[in-house]
Short mmCIF file of C-alpha atoms in Angstrom, two decimals:
data_model
loop_
_atom_site.label_atom_id
_atom_site.label_comp_id
_atom_site.label_asym_id
_atom_site.label_seq_id
_atom_site.Cartn_x
_atom_site.Cartn_y
_atom_site.Cartn_z
CA MET A 1 13.32 46.74 -24.58
CA ARG A 2 16.23 44.46 -23.82
CA CYS A 3 15.83 40.94 -22.46
CA GLU A 4 18.60 39.95 -20.10
CA LEU A 5 19.39 36.46 -18.91
CA ASN A 6 20.76 36.05 -15.48
CA HIS A 7 23.90 33.92 -15.25
CA CYS A 8 22.15 31.52 -12.89
CA ASP A 9 19.54 30.83 -15.59
CA LEU A 10 22.26 29.37 -17.78
CA VAL A 11 24.11 27.30 -15.22
CA MET A 12 22.52 24.22 -13.77
CA ASP A 13 22.76 24.29 -10.03
CA ALA A 14 24.47 21.23 -8.55
CA THR A 15 21.54 20.73 -6.18
CA LEU A 16 19.21 20.14 -9.13
CA GLU A 17 21.15 17.09 -10.25
CA LYS A 18 19.45 14.99 -7.59
CA LYS A 19 15.75 15.26 -8.30
CA THR A 20 13.61 15.26 -5.22
CA CYS A 21 9.99 16.11 -4.72
CA CYS A 22 9.01 18.44 -1.93
CA ASN A 23 5.47 17.01 -1.84
CA ASP A 24 4.62 14.08 0.41
CA PRO A 25 3.53 11.15 -1.81
CA ASP A 26 1.16 9.97 0.93
CA ILE A 27 -1.26 12.92 0.73
CA PHE A 28 -2.71 11.35 -2.40
CA CYS A 29 -4.42 7.96 -2.53
CA HIS A 30 -2.88 6.14 -5.47
CA VAL A 31 -5.83 3.74 -5.60
CA CYS A 32 -8.79 6.11 -5.97
CA GLY A 33 -6.90 9.23 -7.06
CA ILE A 34 -8.14 11.56 -4.33
CA VAL A 35 -6.19 13.83 -1.99
CA THR A 36 -6.74 12.28 1.42
CA PRO A 37 -6.89 14.01 4.82
CA GLN A 38 -4.42 12.57 7.32
CA ALA A 39 -7.18 11.06 9.49
CA GLN A 40 -8.40 9.01 6.49
CA ARG A 41 -5.01 7.54 5.53
CA ARG A 42 -4.10 3.92 6.18
CA LYS A 43 -0.69 2.26 5.91
CA ILE A 44 -0.09 -0.07 3.00
CA ASN A 45 -0.12 -3.49 4.64
CA ASN A 46 0.04 -7.05 3.27
CA PHE A 47 -3.70 -7.04 2.53
CA VAL A 48 -3.39 -3.90 0.39
CA LYS A 49 -0.35 -5.34 -1.40
CA LYS A 50 -2.23 -8.56 -2.22
CA VAL A 51 -5.30 -6.70 -3.46
CA CYS A 52 -3.21 -4.36 -5.63
CA ARG A 53 -1.54 -7.41 -7.17
CA ALA A 54 -4.88 -9.14 -7.81
CA TYR A 55 -6.87 -6.10 -8.94
CA PHE A 56 -4.31 -3.97 -10.80
CA LYS A 57 -1.80 -6.72 -11.68
CA VAL A 58 0.85 -4.52 -10.04
CA THR A 59 3.31 -5.51 -7.34
CA LEU A 60 3.92 -2.71 -4.87
CA ARG A 61 7.65 -2.26 -4.59
CA ASP A 62 10.12 0.32 -3.37
CA GLN A 63 8.37 0.66 -0.02
CA ASP A 64 11.77 1.51 1.43
CA LYS A 65 11.98 4.62 -0.78
CA THR A 66 10.72 8.00 0.40
CA TRP A 67 9.14 8.80 -2.97
CA ALA A 68 6.98 5.67 -3.00
CA PRO A 69 3.43 5.78 -1.65
CA HIS A 70 3.14 4.28 1.83
CA LYS A 71 -0.53 4.98 2.49
CA VAL A 72 -3.92 4.65 0.85
CA CYS A 73 -7.27 6.08 1.85
CA LYS A 74 -9.53 4.39 4.38
CA THR A 75 -12.39 4.18 1.86
CA SER A 76 -10.33 2.16 -0.63
CA VAL A 77 -9.16 -0.29 2.03
CA GLU A 78 -12.67 -0.74 3.47
CA THR A 79 -14.21 -1.19 0.01
CA TRP A 80 -11.65 -3.83 -0.93
CA TYR A 81 -12.05 -5.57 2.42
CA ASN A 82 -15.85 -5.69 2.14
CA GLU A 83 -15.67 -7.00 -1.43
CA THR A 84 -13.22 -9.69 -0.33
CA ILE A 85 -15.54 -10.81 2.47
CA HIS A 86 -18.56 -10.96 0.12
CA GLN A 87 -16.61 -12.95 -2.48
CA ASN A 88 -15.49 -15.47 0.12
CA SER A 89 -18.94 -16.00 1.64
#
């Protein structure tokens, strides 16, 4: 049995030099770690940015990049909002 390598296996295609992901980063909630249906997604707004900074000690950046998350799940936003209200009352 002879193992043959195809020429294209040895040569890096020029299109691979720029790494891009074919998956939408917004299908996954980066807060709770769950794949989120489109109806349950919420845009990352100033409130979410402030809470991420306070809770995770992380500043959300690169919002102008396509690979960055731009949405979180509704449950995470509502949970954070309710906790914020209870802490302030």
